[in-house]
Coordinates of C-alpha atoms and ligand atoms in Angstrom, one line a residue:
M210 CA 22.5 -23.1 -21.6
N211 CA 18.9 -24.1 -22.4
L212 CA 16.0 -22.6 -20.5
D213 CA 15.6 -25.7 -18.2
E214 CA 19.3 -25.4 -17.2
I215 CA 18.9 -21.7 -16.6
K216 CA 15.9 -22.3 -14.3
T217 CA 17.9 -24.5 -12.0
F218 CA 19.3 -21.3 -10.4
T219 CA 22.4 -22.7 -8.9
K220 CA 23.5 -19.4 -7.3
P221 CA 21.5 -17.7 -4.5
P222 CA 19.7 -14.6 -5.5
E223 CA 21.8 -11.4 -5.7
S224 CA 20.8 -7.9 -6.8
Y225 CA 23.0 -6.2 -9.5
W226 CA 22.8 -2.9 -7.6
M227 CA 24.2 -4.6 -4.5
A228 CA 26.8 -6.6 -6.3
S229 CA 28.2 -3.6 -8.2
T230 CA 28.8 -1.3 -5.3
P231 CA 30.8 -1.5 -2.1
T232 CA 29.1 -2.3 1.2
T233 CA 29.0 0.4 3.7
N234 CA 30.6 0.4 7.1
Y235 CA 29.1 3.2 9.2
P236 CA 29.4 2.8 13.0
A237 CA 26.7 1.6 15.3
L238 CA 25.4 4.1 17.8
A239 CA 27.8 3.8 20.8
E240 CA 26.5 6.6 23.1
D241 CA 23.3 8.6 23.8
I242 CA 23.1 11.6 21.4
K243 CA 20.8 14.6 20.8
V244 CA 20.0 16.0 17.4
D245 CA 17.4 18.2 15.7
V246 CA 15.9 15.5 13.5
A247 CA 16.3 11.7 13.9
I248 CA 15.5 9.6 10.9
V249 CA 14.7 5.9 11.4
G250 CA 15.6 4.0 8.2
G251 CA 18.5 4.4 5.9
G252 CA 16.8 3.8 2.5
I253 CA 16.3 6.3 -0.3
V254 CA 13.8 8.4 1.7
G255 CA 16.0 8.6 4.8
I256 CA 19.2 9.4 2.9
S257 CA 17.6 11.9 0.5
C258 CA 15.8 13.7 3.3
A259 CA 18.9 13.8 5.5
Y260 CA 20.8 15.3 2.5
L261 CA 18.2 18.1 2.0
L262 CA 18.0 18.9 5.8
T263 CA 21.8 18.9 6.4
K264 CA 22.1 21.3 3.4
E265 CA 19.9 23.7 5.4
G266 CA 22.0 23.4 8.5
I267 CA 19.8 21.0 10.4
Q268 CA 21.5 18.5 12.6
V269 CA 20.4 15.1 11.5
A270 CA 21.1 11.5 12.6
I271 CA 20.0 8.4 10.6
I272 CA 19.7 5.1 12.3
E273 CA 19.5 1.9 10.3
A274 CA 18.8 -1.5 11.7
D275 CA 21.1 -3.2 9.3
K276 CA 23.2 -1.5 6.6
I277 CA 21.9 1.5 4.6
L278 CA 20.5 1.2 1.1
Q279 CA 20.2 -2.6 1.0
G280 CA 16.5 -3.1 1.5
A281 CA 14.0 -2.1 -1.1
T282 CA 16.4 0.6 -2.4
G283 CA 19.1 -2.0 -3.1
H284 CA 16.6 -4.4 -4.8
T285 CA 14.6 -2.0 -7.0
T286 CA 14.1 -1.8 -10.8
A287 CA 15.5 1.8 -10.5
K288 CA 13.2 3.5 -13.0
V289 CA 13.1 7.2 -12.4
T290 CA 9.7 7.9 -13.8
S291 CA 6.3 9.5 -13.0
Q292 CA 4.7 6.7 -15.0
H293 CA 3.4 4.4 -12.2
G294 CA 1.2 2.0 -14.1
L295 CA -2.2 3.3 -15.3
I296 CA -2.6 5.6 -12.3
Y297 CA -3.5 9.1 -13.4
N298 CA -7.0 8.5 -14.6
K299 CA -7.6 6.4 -11.5
I300 CA -6.5 9.0 -9.0
K301 CA -8.3 11.8 -11.0
T302 CA -11.5 9.8 -10.6
K303 CA -11.0 8.8 -6.9
M304 CA -9.3 11.9 -5.5
G305 CA -10.1 14.7 -7.9
E306 CA -8.0 16.8 -10.4
E307 CA -6.2 18.9 -7.8
L308 CA -4.7 16.0 -5.9
A309 CA -3.9 14.0 -9.1
K310 CA -2.1 17.1 -10.4
Q311 CA -0.1 17.3 -7.2
Y312 CA 0.9 13.6 -7.6
A313 CA 2.1 14.3 -11.2
D314 CA 4.0 17.5 -10.2
A315 CA 5.7 15.8 -7.2
N316 CA 6.9 12.9 -9.3
E317 CA 8.0 14.9 -12.4
S318 CA 9.9 17.2 -10.0
A319 CA 11.5 14.2 -8.4
I320 CA 13.0 13.1 -11.8
R321 CA 14.4 16.6 -12.3
M322 CA 15.8 16.7 -8.8
I323 CA 17.7 13.5 -9.1
E324 CA 19.1 14.7 -12.4
K325 CA 20.1 18.1 -10.9
I326 CA 21.7 16.6 -7.7
S327 CA 23.7 14.0 -9.7
K328 CA 25.0 16.7 -12.0
E329 CA 25.8 19.2 -9.2
L330 CA 27.6 16.6 -7.2
N331 CA 29.2 14.9 -10.2
I332 CA 27.7 11.6 -9.2
Y333 CA 28.4 8.9 -11.8
C334 CA 25.2 7.0 -11.3
D335 CA 24.4 6.0 -14.9
F336 CA 21.5 8.5 -14.9
T337 CA 20.2 8.2 -18.5
P338 CA 17.1 9.9 -20.0
Q339 CA 14.6 7.4 -21.4
S340 CA 11.1 7.3 -22.8
A341 CA 8.8 5.2 -20.6
F342 CA 6.0 3.0 -22.1
I343 CA 3.0 1.2 -20.7
Y344 CA 1.8 -1.2 -23.4
T345 CA -0.9 -3.8 -23.8
Q346 CA -1.4 -6.8 -26.1
Q347 CA -5.1 -7.1 -25.1
D348 CA -8.1 -5.2 -26.5
K349 CA -9.6 -4.7 -23.1
Y350 CA -6.8 -2.3 -22.0
V351 CA -6.9 0.0 -25.1
Q352 CA -9.5 2.3 -23.7
K353 CA -7.7 2.5 -20.3
I354 CA -4.6 3.5 -22.1
Q355 CA -6.4 6.2 -24.1
D356 CA -7.9 7.5 -20.8
E357 CA -4.4 7.5 -19.2
V358 CA -2.9 9.5 -22.1
Q359 CA -5.7 12.1 -21.7
A360 CA -5.4 12.3 -17.8
A361 CA -1.6 12.4 -17.7
S362 CA -1.5 15.1 -20.4
S363 CA -4.0 17.2 -18.6
F364 CA -1.6 17.3 -15.6
G365 CA 1.3 18.5 -17.7
I366 CA 3.0 15.2 -18.3
K367 CA 4.4 14.8 -21.9
A368 CA 2.2 11.7 -22.7
E369 CA 1.5 10.4 -26.2
Y370 CA -0.6 7.5 -27.5
A371 CA 1.4 5.0 -29.5
E372 CA 0.5 1.9 -31.6
K373 CA 4.1 0.8 -31.9
I374 CA 7.0 0.6 -29.4
P375 CA 10.7 0.0 -29.9
L376 CA 10.4 -3.6 -28.7
D377 CA 10.0 -6.1 -31.5
I378 CA 6.5 -7.2 -30.5
S379 CA 3.0 -6.4 -31.8
I380 CA 0.9 -4.5 -29.4
K381 CA -2.6 -3.2 -29.2
A382 CA -1.8 0.2 -27.7
A383 CA 0.7 2.1 -25.6
V384 CA 1.2 5.3 -23.7
R385 CA 4.7 6.9 -23.9
F386 CA 6.0 9.4 -21.3
D387 CA 9.0 11.4 -22.5
N388 CA 11.8 12.9 -20.4
Q389 CA 11.8 10.0 -18.0
A390 CA 15.0 8.3 -16.8
Q391 CA 16.9 5.3 -15.3
F392 CA 19.9 5.2 -12.9
H393 CA 22.0 3.1 -10.5
P394 CA 20.3 3.8 -7.2
R395 CA 23.1 2.9 -4.9
K396 CA 25.8 4.8 -6.8
Y397 CA 23.5 7.9 -6.5
L398 CA 22.6 7.4 -2.8
L399 CA 26.0 6.2 -1.5
A400 CA 27.3 9.6 -2.8
L401 CA 24.4 11.4 -1.1
A402 CA 25.2 9.6 2.2
K403 CA 28.8 10.9 2.0
E404 CA 27.4 14.4 1.5
V405 CA 25.3 14.0 4.7
I406 CA 28.4 13.2 6.7
S407 CA 30.4 16.0 5.1
K408 CA 27.7 18.5 6.1
G409 CA 27.7 17.4 9.8
G410 CA 25.0 14.7 9.7
S411 CA 25.5 11.2 11.3
I412 CA 24.6 7.7 10.0
Y413 CA 24.5 4.8 12.4
E414 CA 24.2 1.2 11.0
Q415 CA 23.4 -1.9 13.0
T416 CA 21.3 0.3 15.2
R417 CA 17.7 -0.9 15.5
A418 CA 15.0 1.4 16.9
V419 CA 12.7 -0.5 19.2
D420 CA 10.5 2.1 20.8
I421 CA 9.9 5.9 21.1
E422 CA 9.2 7.8 24.3
E423 CA 6.8 10.5 23.3
N424 CA 8.2 13.3 25.5
N425 CA 9.1 16.7 24.2
P426 CA 11.7 16.1 22.8
Y427 CA 11.2 12.5 21.6
V428 CA 13.5 9.8 22.8
I429 CA 14.2 6.9 20.5
K430 CA 15.3 3.7 22.2
T431 CA 17.5 1.3 20.4
K432 CA 18.0 -2.5 20.8
Q433 CA 21.6 -1.8 22.0
G434 CA 20.2 0.4 24.9
K435 CA 21.5 3.7 23.5
K436 CA 19.1 6.6 23.0
I437 CA 18.6 9.4 20.5
T438 CA 16.9 12.5 21.8
A439 CA 15.4 14.6 18.9
D440 CA 12.9 17.4 18.5
K441 CA 11.5 15.8 15.4
V442 CA 11.4 12.2 14.3
I443 CA 10.9 10.8 10.8
I444 CA 9.9 7.1 10.6
A445 CA 11.1 6.0 7.2
S446 CA 11.7 2.3 8.1
H447 CA 9.8 1.0 5.1
Y448 CA 7.0 -0.7 7.1
P449 CA 6.6 1.6 10.1
F450 CA 8.1 -0.2 13.1
Y451 CA 6.1 2.1 15.5
N452 CA 2.5 1.2 16.0
K453 CA 1.2 3.2 18.9
H454 CA -0.7 5.5 16.6
G455 CA -2.0 5.7 13.1
I456 CA -3.0 2.0 12.7
Y457 CA -0.6 1.6 9.9
F458 CA -0.6 -2.1 10.3
A459 CA -4.2 -2.1 9.2
R460 CA -3.7 0.4 6.3
I461 CA -0.8 -1.0 4.4
Y462 CA 0.0 -4.4 3.0
P463 CA 3.4 -5.7 1.8
E464 CA 3.9 -7.5 -1.5
R465 CA 6.9 -9.2 -3.0
S466 CA 8.0 -8.9 -6.6
Y467 CA 10.9 -10.3 -8.7
A468 CA 13.6 -9.2 -11.1
L469 CA 16.2 -10.9 -13.4
A470 CA 19.2 -9.3 -15.1
I471 CA 19.7 -11.3 -18.2
K472 CA 22.4 -11.5 -20.8
A473 CA 20.7 -11.7 -24.2
K474 CA 21.9 -12.4 -27.7
E475 CA 20.0 -9.4 -29.1
K476 CA 20.8 -5.7 -28.6
Y477 CA 18.3 -3.9 -26.4
P478 CA 16.3 -1.2 -28.3
G479 CA 16.2 1.4 -25.5
G480 CA 13.2 2.6 -23.4
I481 CA 11.7 1.5 -20.1
Y482 CA 8.5 -0.6 -20.2
I483 CA 5.7 -2.0 -18.2
T484 CA 2.7 -4.0 -19.3
A485 CA -0.8 -2.9 -18.6
E486 CA -1.8 -6.5 -17.9
D487 CA -1.7 -8.1 -14.4
P488 CA 0.7 -9.6 -13.3
G489 CA 2.8 -6.8 -14.9
R490 CA 6.1 -7.2 -16.6
S491 CA 8.7 -4.6 -16.8
L492 CA 11.9 -4.0 -18.8
R493 CA 14.9 -1.7 -18.8
L494 CA 18.6 -1.8 -19.7
I495 CA 21.5 -2.0 -17.3
N496 CA 24.8 -0.9 -18.7
S497 CA 27.0 -3.1 -16.5
E498 CA 30.8 -3.4 -16.4
H499 CA 30.3 -6.8 -18.2
G500 CA 28.2 -5.3 -21.0
E501 CA 24.5 -5.0 -21.6
L502 CA 22.1 -6.7 -19.2
I503 CA 18.4 -6.5 -19.6
M504 CA 16.4 -6.2 -16.4
V505 CA 13.1 -8.1 -16.5
G506 CA 10.8 -7.5 -13.6
G507 CA 7.4 -8.6 -12.5
E508 CA 5.2 -11.1 -10.6
H509 CA 3.8 -10.2 -7.3
H510 CA 2.2 -11.8 -4.3
K511 CA 1.5 -10.9 -0.7
T512 CA 4.5 -11.6 1.5
G513 CA 4.2 -15.0 3.2
Q514 CA 1.3 -16.0 0.9
G515 CA 3.2 -17.4 -2.1
I516 CA 3.2 -21.2 -2.1
D517 CA 6.3 -21.9 -4.2
T518 CA 8.2 -18.7 -4.6
V519 CA 10.8 -20.1 -7.0
K520 CA 8.0 -20.3 -9.7
H521 CA 7.9 -16.4 -9.8
Y522 CA 11.5 -16.4 -11.0
E523 CA 10.7 -19.1 -13.5
A524 CA 7.7 -17.1 -14.9
L525 CA 10.1 -14.2 -15.6
V526 CA 12.5 -16.4 -17.4
D527 CA 9.7 -17.6 -19.6
F528 CA 8.7 -14.0 -20.3
A529 CA 12.2 -13.0 -21.1
A530 CA 12.5 -15.9 -23.5
E531 CA 9.5 -14.7 -25.5
L532 CA 11.3 -11.5 -26.2
F533 CA 15.0 -12.3 -26.3
T534 CA 17.5 -15.2 -26.7
V535 CA 18.5 -15.6 -23.1
E536 CA 22.1 -16.7 -22.8
N537 CA 22.4 -16.6 -19.0
I538 CA 21.1 -14.8 -15.9
P539 CA 24.0 -13.3 -13.9
Y540 CA 21.7 -11.7 -11.3
R541 CA 18.3 -12.2 -9.9
W542 CA 16.6 -10.7 -6.9
S543 CA 13.3 -10.2 -5.2
T544 CA 12.1 -7.3 -3.2
Q545 CA 9.2 -6.2 -1.0
D546 CA 7.2 -3.0 -0.9
C547 CA 4.2 -1.7 1.0
S548 CA 1.0 -0.6 -0.8
T549 CA -1.6 1.7 0.7
L550 CA -5.4 1.4 0.5
D551 CA -5.6 4.0 -2.4
D552 CA -2.2 3.3 -4.0
I553 CA -0.8 6.7 -2.9
P554 CA 2.0 6.7 -0.3
Y555 CA 1.5 8.0 3.2
V556 CA 3.9 10.9 3.7
G557 CA 3.7 13.6 6.3
H558 CA 2.7 13.9 9.9
F559 CA 2.5 10.4 11.5
T560 CA -1.0 11.3 12.7
S561 CA -2.8 14.7 12.9
D562 CA -2.0 14.6 16.7
T563 CA 1.8 14.2 16.3
P564 CA 3.1 17.5 14.9
N565 CA 6.7 16.6 15.3
M566 CA 6.6 12.9 14.2
Y567 CA 6.5 12.1 10.5
V568 CA 6.2 9.1 8.3
A569 CA 7.0 8.0 4.8
T570 CA 5.8 4.6 3.6
G571 CA 3.6 2.8 1.1
Y572 CA 5.4 3.4 -2.3
G573 CA 3.6 0.5 -4.0
K574 CA 6.8 -0.4 -6.0
W575 CA 7.3 3.1 -7.3
G576 CA 9.8 4.2 -4.7
M577 CA 12.5 6.0 -6.7
T578 CA 10.5 9.2 -7.5
N579 CA 7.9 8.9 -4.8
S580 CA 10.5 8.7 -2.1
T581 CA 12.5 11.6 -3.5
A582 CA 9.2 13.5 -3.6
S583 CA 8.6 12.4 0.0
A584 CA 12.0 13.7 1.1
V585 CA 11.1 17.1 -0.3
I586 CA 7.7 17.1 1.5
L587 CA 9.2 16.1 4.8
K588 CA 12.0 18.7 4.5
D589 CA 9.4 21.4 3.7
L590 CA 7.1 20.3 6.6
I591 CA 10.1 20.4 9.0
L592 CA 11.4 23.8 7.8
H593 CA 8.3 25.6 6.8
G594 CA 5.3 23.7 8.2
N595 CA 3.9 23.1 4.7
S596 CA 4.8 21.8 1.2
P597 CA 3.2 22.4 -2.2
N598 CA 2.3 18.7 -2.8
Q599 CA 1.6 17.6 0.8
D600 CA -2.2 17.0 0.5
V601 CA -2.2 14.1 -1.9
Y602 CA 0.3 12.2 0.3
N603 CA -1.2 13.3 3.6
P604 CA -1.4 10.0 5.7
S605 CA -4.7 11.4 7.3
R606 CA -6.3 12.4 4.0
K607 CA -10.0 12.3 3.9
T608 CA -10.1 10.4 0.5
I609 CA -8.8 7.3 2.3
T610 CA -12.3 6.8 3.8
A611 CA -13.4 6.2 0.2
S612 CA -11.2 3.1 0.3
A613 CA -13.3 1.5 3.1
K614 CA -13.9 -1.6 1.0
E615 CA -10.1 -2.1 0.5
F616 CA -9.6 -1.6 4.3
V617 CA -12.1 -4.4 5.1
K618 CA -10.7 -6.7 2.4
E619 CA -7.1 -6.3 3.5
N620 CA -7.9 -6.7 7.2
L621 CA -10.0 -9.8 6.5
N622 CA -7.1 -11.2 4.7
V623 CA -4.8 -10.6 7.7
A624 CA -7.4 -12.2 10.1
K625 CA -7.7 -15.2 7.7
E626 CA -3.9 -15.7 7.6
L627 CA -3.7 -15.4 11.4
L628 CA -6.3 -18.1 11.9
K629 CA -5.1 -20.3 9.1
G630 CA -1.5 -20.2 10.5
K631 CA -2.8 -21.4 13.9
L632 CA -5.3 -24.0 12.8
T633 CA -3.8 -25.7 9.7
P634 CA -2.8 -29.2 10.7
L635 CA 0.8 -29.9 10.1
P636 CA 2.1 -33.0 8.3
D637 CA 3.8 -35.4 10.6
D638 CA 6.4 -35.9 7.9
F639 CA 9.8 -35.2 9.5
E640 CA 11.9 -35.6 6.5
I641 CA 13.7 -32.4 5.7
K642 CA 16.0 -32.6 2.6
L643 CA 19.1 -30.5 2.0
G644 CA 18.1 -26.9 1.3
E645 CA 14.5 -27.5 2.3
G646 CA 12.5 -25.7 4.9
K647 CA 9.1 -26.6 6.4
V648 CA 6.9 -26.2 9.4
I649 CA 6.7 -29.4 11.4
D650 CA 4.8 -30.6 14.5
A651 CA 7.3 -31.8 17.1
F652 CA 6.5 -32.3 20.7
G653 CA 3.1 -30.6 20.1
E654 CA 4.8 -27.4 18.9
R655 CA 4.9 -25.7 15.5
I656 CA 8.6 -25.6 14.6
G657 CA 10.2 -24.1 11.6
A658 CA 13.0 -26.3 10.4
F659 CA 15.5 -25.7 7.6
R660 CA 18.4 -28.0 6.7
D661 CA 21.3 -26.3 5.0
E662 CA 23.4 -27.7 2.2
Q663 CA 25.9 -29.1 4.8
G664 CA 23.1 -31.0 6.5
A665 CA 22.9 -28.9 9.6
L666 CA 19.4 -28.3 10.9
H667 CA 18.2 -24.8 11.9
L668 CA 15.1 -24.4 14.0
V669 CA 12.9 -21.5 14.9
N670 CA 9.7 -20.7 16.6
T671 CA 7.4 -19.8 13.7
T672 CA 5.3 -17.3 15.7
C673 CA 6.0 -13.8 14.3
T674 CA 7.4 -11.5 17.0
H675 CA 5.4 -8.6 15.7
L676 CA 1.7 -9.5 16.3
G677 CA 1.8 -13.3 16.5
C678 CA 0.9 -14.6 13.0
E679 CA 2.5 -17.9 11.9
L680 CA 5.4 -17.6 9.4
Q681 CA 5.6 -19.4 6.1
W682 CA 8.8 -20.8 4.4
N683 CA 10.0 -18.8 1.4
S684 CA 11.8 -21.4 -0.8
A685 CA 13.3 -18.9 -3.2
E686 CA 14.9 -16.6 -0.6
K687 CA 15.3 -19.2 2.2
S688 CA 13.6 -17.1 4.7
W689 CA 10.6 -17.2 7.1
D690 CA 8.0 -14.7 5.9
C691 CA 5.0 -13.3 7.8
P692 CA 1.7 -13.4 5.8
C693 CA 0.1 -10.7 8.0
H694 CA 2.4 -7.6 7.8
G695 CA 5.4 -8.8 6.0
S696 CA 8.1 -9.2 8.6
R697 CA 10.8 -11.6 7.3
F698 CA 13.4 -13.6 9.2
S699 CA 16.5 -15.5 8.2
Y700 CA 16.5 -19.3 8.6
N701 CA 18.1 -18.8 11.9
G702 CA 15.6 -16.3 13.2
D703 CA 17.4 -12.9 12.6
I704 CA 15.2 -10.1 11.3
I705 CA 15.6 -9.4 7.6
E706 CA 12.8 -6.8 7.5
G707 CA 10.2 -5.4 9.9
P708 CA 7.9 -4.3 11.3
A709 CA 9.0 -6.9 13.8
V710 CA 11.8 -5.6 16.1
M711 CA 12.7 -8.8 17.9
P712 CA 14.3 -12.0 16.3
L713 CA 12.5 -15.3 16.5
Q714 CA 12.8 -17.1 19.7
Y715 CA 14.9 -20.3 20.1
E716 CA 13.2 -22.7 22.5
I717 CA 14.0 -26.0 20.9
N718 CA 17.1 -28.1 21.3
V719 CA 18.4 -28.8 17.8
N720 CA 20.1 -32.1 18.8
T721 CA 17.0 -33.5 20.3
L722 CA 14.9 -32.8 17.3
D723 CA 17.6 -34.0 14.9
K724 CA 17.6 -37.3 16.8
L725 CA 13.8 -37.5 16.7
I726 CA 13.9 -36.9 12.9
N727 CA 16.7 -39.5 12.4
D728 CA 14.9 -42.0 14.7
D729 CA 11.7 -41.5 12.6
F730 CA 13.5 -42.8 9.5
Ligands
FES126 FE1 2.8 -8.5 11.9 FE2 4.1 -10.8 11.6 S1 4.5 -8.9 10.7 S2 2.3 -10.4 12.8

C-alpha cells in the first residue's frame, strides 16, 4: 500500500490495548449499598487505588459509567516513565526544588510499584524496562535539554545528555532517562481489578454517578436511581463530574491526541521517545501477537476545537514515513486527557473544606505513572491523613495562583467558544453525505445531523448538557465534542465522556427533517 492508500483509513479507529484484551462484564449496581470508600471512575487511578485500599482491609466500591479501563486508560501510549516532556526544570523554577523533587520521587516510585505488583501477582503485562529519550532536531531546544538533564539529575533521576539516540536520525541533542519502562496497561489493570474483587471489593459498570448528597456519610446518586452511601468518596472520573466545589471546570482543560500502531519494514531499535518540539511526536514498540508494531503518537488540540480531525492521523502517518517504511496501520486511536494550569495533576482533598472527598485529575497525557502515584497518595490520605508527596499534587496548592495568566487565558477561551457556538451563522446547506456530520439550521434550530453509511439520518440537539456550549462534529471519531470542557457524545447523543452526565436531548422528528432535506434537493 502507498501512503495515500494508507491514509484512506477504511476501518474505524481502534486501540490496540482494547483490541488485544477481553471486554469486561461487571454488573450494574442493582441495589443501594454502603461501603467505606466509594470510587467514581474505573480507570487506572480508580482500579489502582481500590487495589491498594482493599489490601488494607478497606471496603471499597468502584462505579463506572460505562466499562472499566476503556477511556484514557484503554487509549494511552502506555509509557511507564517519569520523563514527562521537559518538565523538571520548569517545575523547579515555578514551584521550587522541594515540590519538584516530590514530583520526581512520586513518578520514579510509580514505575517501581507497577514493576513490583506485576511481579508479585505474576501479571503478564509485557512490562519491559526501557531507556526514555527526549530529543530535538532544532538548535533552540539544546539549552532546554541541557537544563533538563541538570534539573532531573539533581532530583535523583538517572538522566544523561546524549548527542546520538538509537533511532536512525540525526539530532541536535537528547536527554536519556534510564530504568524506565513500557507495558500493556489493560493486561496489568484487568488483573488488578480481579484482585480487588478477590479481596472483597466491588466493581459496578454501566452505573453513572449523577450527584452527591453531602451528608455524613456521603450519598452518591446514580442515573439508575440506586445509591451508594460511603464515609469517603474519591472522584476519579477523568474530568470531575461533580462541580459544586473547587471550580474544576475553570481550572482544567481537555485536549485530544492521536496514536497509530504501524507495521514497518525495518526492525525497531528499542527505546521510548518523545520530541522536544511542539506538536510532539512519540514512539515505542508494541510486541503484539502479530509481531512488532511501532506506536507513533502525537498531535494535540483542544477537544471540540479541531477543524478536520482526520488530518491529525494523516500528520502522524507522514511522520512515521520519515522514519520507517510503513507497510500498513492495523490500529489507530485517539484519546483525551485533562491538563491543569501548571501541568501538575490535582490529587488530594477535593477542596480544603471537604476532608472526606478526594479528587484525582489532570494528568496532562502522563497518566500511567502520575495516576499510580495518585493512587498511593489517596490511599495514604485515607489511611493516615498524609502522604510523602502530597504537597506537589495538592489541588489547593498555593503555587496555582502563580498560574493566574493561564487561568484567564483558558477561561477566555471557554467564553469565546460558548459565544462562537451560539452566534456563528449556519450554512443553509442541507446536503449531508454518507458518513458526514454537520450542524444545520432547520426550523430555526441548531441541529446536529449525521448520515450513516446505510443512509439513515441521526439527529441531536447540539447544546451540551453540561453547561450549554455548542458541540462540534469530530469527523475522525464520528462524535459530537464540546469545545468548553470536553464532554463527548456519540452521533445518537449517548455520552462518550463527561463531565456531562445527561445524554443529548432528542426534540426533532427525523422523518420530518429527512423529508425537508430531500425536498430541498
Ligand atoms: Fe461543559 Fe460542554 S462540557 S459545556
